[in-house]
Amino acid sequence: MEHIKEKLSQGGYKLTRQRQVILEVMQDSEGEHLSAEEVLQVARHKSPSLGIATVYRTLERLAGLGILYKTRFDEGKYRYELADDAEHQHHHVQCIRCGRIFELDEGLLDSIEQEIMKQGFTVINHFLTIYAICPECNQD
Amino acid sequence: MEHIKEKLSQGGYKLTRQRQVILEVMQDSEGEHLSAEEVLQVARHKSPSLGIATVYRTLERLAGLGILYKTRFDEGKYRYELADDAEHQHHHVQCIRCGRIFELDEGLLDSIEQEIMKQGFTVINHFLTIYAICPECNQD
DNA sequence: CAGAAAATGATAATGATTATCATTATTGGA
DNA sequence: TCCAATAATGATAATCATTATCATTTTCTG
Ligand SMILES: [Mn+2]
Ligand SMILES: [Mn+2]
Ligand SMILES: [Zn+2]
Ligand SMILES: [Zn+2]
């Protein structure tokens, strides 16, 4: 948390009550991937007058600072989660039957990255989503 | 083209004038990734009364049949391209400076897939986009 | 404290996509 | 060939997530 506060102030942002609450929501939802609207609903328990515009602005800033990951699955909206401290975002497998999302190791793409670097690119980030049928759904 | 017509009729769709025109547009734009609106603009050269709803419907059906790939880069809309005959979609590197899109080999993710299969998943498809600085932009 | 700058919340605007519906085209029998 | 059923189309309205705007409030700095 201290770590996060540092990043915020380094980015030139103040830790307002609203931002604090939104951060707490993200920390309390470990393992989930929340949409802006979902963040708003939960955050309003602590800050009832919170506006959706502030949620969008805050999530955007936090993602820009690397504090959050911002991912779009197979639907029209973005979802957010607290970032781990890896260099790049981790990746996901989504089950096309039950919709559950599974996390993948961050390092999985390292060899691919190497290959691309060799061709003269500088890799900044990468996004991978795999669509699959999960072990459980496979049993039916 | 025959190949494509087959897929269409197997999917229960007729090859109407509009669908023909849209398919021609996609074939004539090898290497590009077109949005629905861009497809409409070009297709209207041959079929001026074509409506945007038909373009969306057709692109959606063609993607569903595996004739087109449907990809969203870092912007709000989908882009389409003619599919190659690989099992899964190929992947992209987009330069964050000049915006150009580079194609990646389809097989790159095979080893990752193997790994996930071992865990009991059945992989259906996967989407990877890498954001990087391309060799040319790297020179500045 | 005063003034400047940053942040917030309500709400309007945007833009891509989807839904609706009346009209038109196609098709497989009678 | 004609008809009825079905599929497809095009215009346009509706949807929905996100962004922009702007007046108000909060925070900071001197
Ligand atoms: Mn995740
Ligand atoms: Mn491509
Ligand atoms: Zn499942
Ligand atoms: Zn470039």
PDB file of N, CA, C and O and ligand atoms in Angstrom, chain A residues 94-102 132-138 140, chain B residues 121, ligand 3:
ATOM      1  N   GLN A  94     -10.011 -17.789 -20.436  1.00  0.00           N
ATOM      2  CA  GLN A  94     -11.420 -17.695 -20.071  1.00  0.00           C
ATOM      3  C   GLN A  94     -12.160 -18.910 -20.612  1.00  0.00           C
ATOM      4  O   GLN A  94     -12.024 -19.261 -21.791  1.00  0.00           O
ATOM      5  N   CYS A  95     -12.939 -19.521 -19.742  1.00  0.00           N
ATOM      6  CA  CYS A  95     -13.734 -20.681 -20.173  1.00  0.00           C
ATOM      7  C   CYS A  95     -14.947 -20.192 -20.955  1.00  0.00           C
ATOM      8  O   CYS A  95     -15.697 -19.335 -20.485  1.00  0.00           O
ATOM      9  N   ILE A  96     -15.128 -20.741 -22.140  1.00  0.00           N
ATOM     10  CA  ILE A  96     -16.236 -20.277 -22.974  1.00  0.00           C
ATOM     11  C   ILE A  96     -17.564 -20.889 -22.542  1.00  0.00           C
ATOM     12  O   ILE A  96     -18.610 -20.475 -23.023  1.00  0.00           O
ATOM     13  N   ARG A  97     -17.520 -21.841 -21.623  1.00  0.00           N
ATOM     14  CA  ARG A  97     -18.764 -22.415 -21.112  1.00  0.00           C
ATOM     15  C   ARG A  97     -19.236 -21.661 -19.876  1.00  0.00           C
ATOM     16  O   ARG A  97     -20.311 -21.100 -19.859  1.00  0.00           O
ATOM     17  N   CYS A  98     -18.387 -21.655 -18.837  1.00  0.00           N
ATOM     18  CA  CYS A  98     -18.824 -21.093 -17.558  1.00  0.00           C
ATOM     19  C   CYS A  98     -18.361 -19.649 -17.365  1.00  0.00           C
ATOM     20  O   CYS A  98     -18.797 -18.978 -16.435  1.00  0.00           O
ATOM     21  N   GLY A  99     -17.490 -19.165 -18.251  1.00  0.00           N
ATOM     22  CA  GLY A  99     -17.082 -17.771 -18.176  1.00  0.00           C
ATOM     23  C   GLY A  99     -15.989 -17.481 -17.164  1.00  0.00           C
ATOM     24  O   GLY A  99     -15.475 -16.358 -17.106  1.00  0.00           O
ATOM     25  N   ARG A 100     -15.624 -18.485 -16.349  1.00  0.00           N
ATOM     26  CA  ARG A 100     -14.600 -18.237 -15.339  1.00  0.00           C
ATOM     27  C   ARG A 100     -13.274 -17.830 -15.966  1.00  0.00           C
ATOM     28  O   ARG A 100     -12.937 -18.271 -17.070  1.00  0.00           O
ATOM     29  N   ILE A 101     -12.522 -17.029 -15.238  1.00  0.00           N
ATOM     30  CA  ILE A 101     -11.244 -16.551 -15.741  1.00  0.00           C
ATOM     31  C   ILE A 101     -10.120 -17.138 -14.903  1.00  0.00           C
ATOM     32  O   ILE A 101     -10.166 -17.083 -13.674  1.00  0.00           O
ATOM     33  N   PHE A 102      -9.132 -17.697 -15.572  1.00  0.00           N
ATOM     34  CA  PHE A 102      -7.987 -18.304 -14.897  1.00  0.00           C
ATOM     35  C   PHE A 102      -6.730 -17.502 -15.238  1.00  0.00           C
ATOM     36  O   PHE A 102      -6.602 -16.997 -16.347  1.00  0.00           O
ATOM     37  N   ALA A 132     -10.969 -21.240 -23.885  1.00  0.00           N
ATOM     38  CA  ALA A 132     -10.846 -22.683 -23.720  1.00  0.00           C
ATOM     39  C   ALA A 132     -12.054 -23.227 -22.969  1.00  0.00           C
ATOM     40  O   ALA A 132     -12.912 -22.468 -22.532  1.00  0.00           O
ATOM     41  N   ILE A 133     -12.098 -24.517 -22.865  1.00  0.00           N
ATOM     42  CA  ILE A 133     -13.087 -25.151 -21.992  1.00  0.00           C
ATOM     43  C   ILE A 133     -12.331 -25.657 -20.776  1.00  0.00           C
ATOM     44  O   ILE A 133     -11.341 -26.378 -20.909  1.00  0.00           O
ATOM     45  N   CYS A 134     -12.763 -25.243 -19.597  1.00  0.00           N
ATOM     46  CA  CYS A 134     -12.010 -25.541 -18.383  1.00  0.00           C
ATOM     47  C   CYS A 134     -12.188 -27.005 -17.979  1.00  0.00           C
ATOM     48  O   CYS A 134     -13.118 -27.663 -18.432  1.00  0.00           O
ATOM     49  N   PRO A 135     -11.296 -27.518 -17.145  1.00  0.00           N
ATOM     50  CA  PRO A 135     -11.354 -28.938 -16.772  1.00  0.00           C
ATOM     51  C   PRO A 135     -12.730 -29.340 -16.256  1.00  0.00           C
ATOM     52  O   PRO A 135     -13.243 -30.402 -16.602  1.00  0.00           O
ATOM     53  N   GLU A 136     -13.309 -28.483 -15.433  1.00  0.00           N
ATOM     54  CA  GLU A 136     -14.606 -28.811 -14.864  1.00  0.00           C
ATOM     55  C   GLU A 136     -15.691 -28.938 -15.933  1.00  0.00           C
ATOM     56  O   GLU A 136     -16.446 -29.899 -15.963  1.00  0.00           O
ATOM     57  N   CYS A 137     -15.755 -27.950 -16.808  1.00  0.00           N
ATOM     58  CA  CYS A 137     -16.773 -27.972 -17.870  1.00  0.00           C
ATOM     59  C   CYS A 137     -16.505 -29.101 -18.860  1.00  0.00           C
ATOM     60  O   CYS A 137     -17.413 -29.554 -19.554  1.00  0.00           O
ATOM     61  N   ASN A 138     -15.281 -29.531 -18.924  1.00  0.00           N
ATOM     62  CA  ASN A 138     -14.927 -30.619 -19.817  1.00  0.00           C
ATOM     63  C   ASN A 138     -15.535 -31.942 -19.385  1.00  0.00           C
ATOM     64  O   ASN A 138     -15.639 -32.871 -20.172  1.00  0.00           O
ATOM     65  N   ASP A 140     -18.609 -32.608 -18.599  1.00  0.00           N
ATOM     66  CA  ASP A 140     -19.999 -32.824 -19.017  1.00  0.00           C
ATOM     67  C   ASP A 140     -20.072 -33.287 -20.473  1.00  0.00           C
ATOM     68  O   ASP A 140     -19.373 -32.803 -21.311  1.00  0.00           O
TER      69      ASP A 140
ATOM     70  N   PHE B 121      -7.451 -28.246 -19.819  1.00  0.00           N
ATOM     71  CA  PHE B 121      -8.257 -27.351 -20.635  1.00  0.00           C
ATOM     72  C   PHE B 121      -8.297 -27.851 -22.083  1.00  0.00           C
ATOM     73  O   PHE B 121      -7.363 -28.506 -22.551  1.00  0.00           O
TER      74      PHE B 121
HETATM   75 ZN    ZN E   3     -15.745 -23.714 -17.365  1.00  0.00          ZN
END
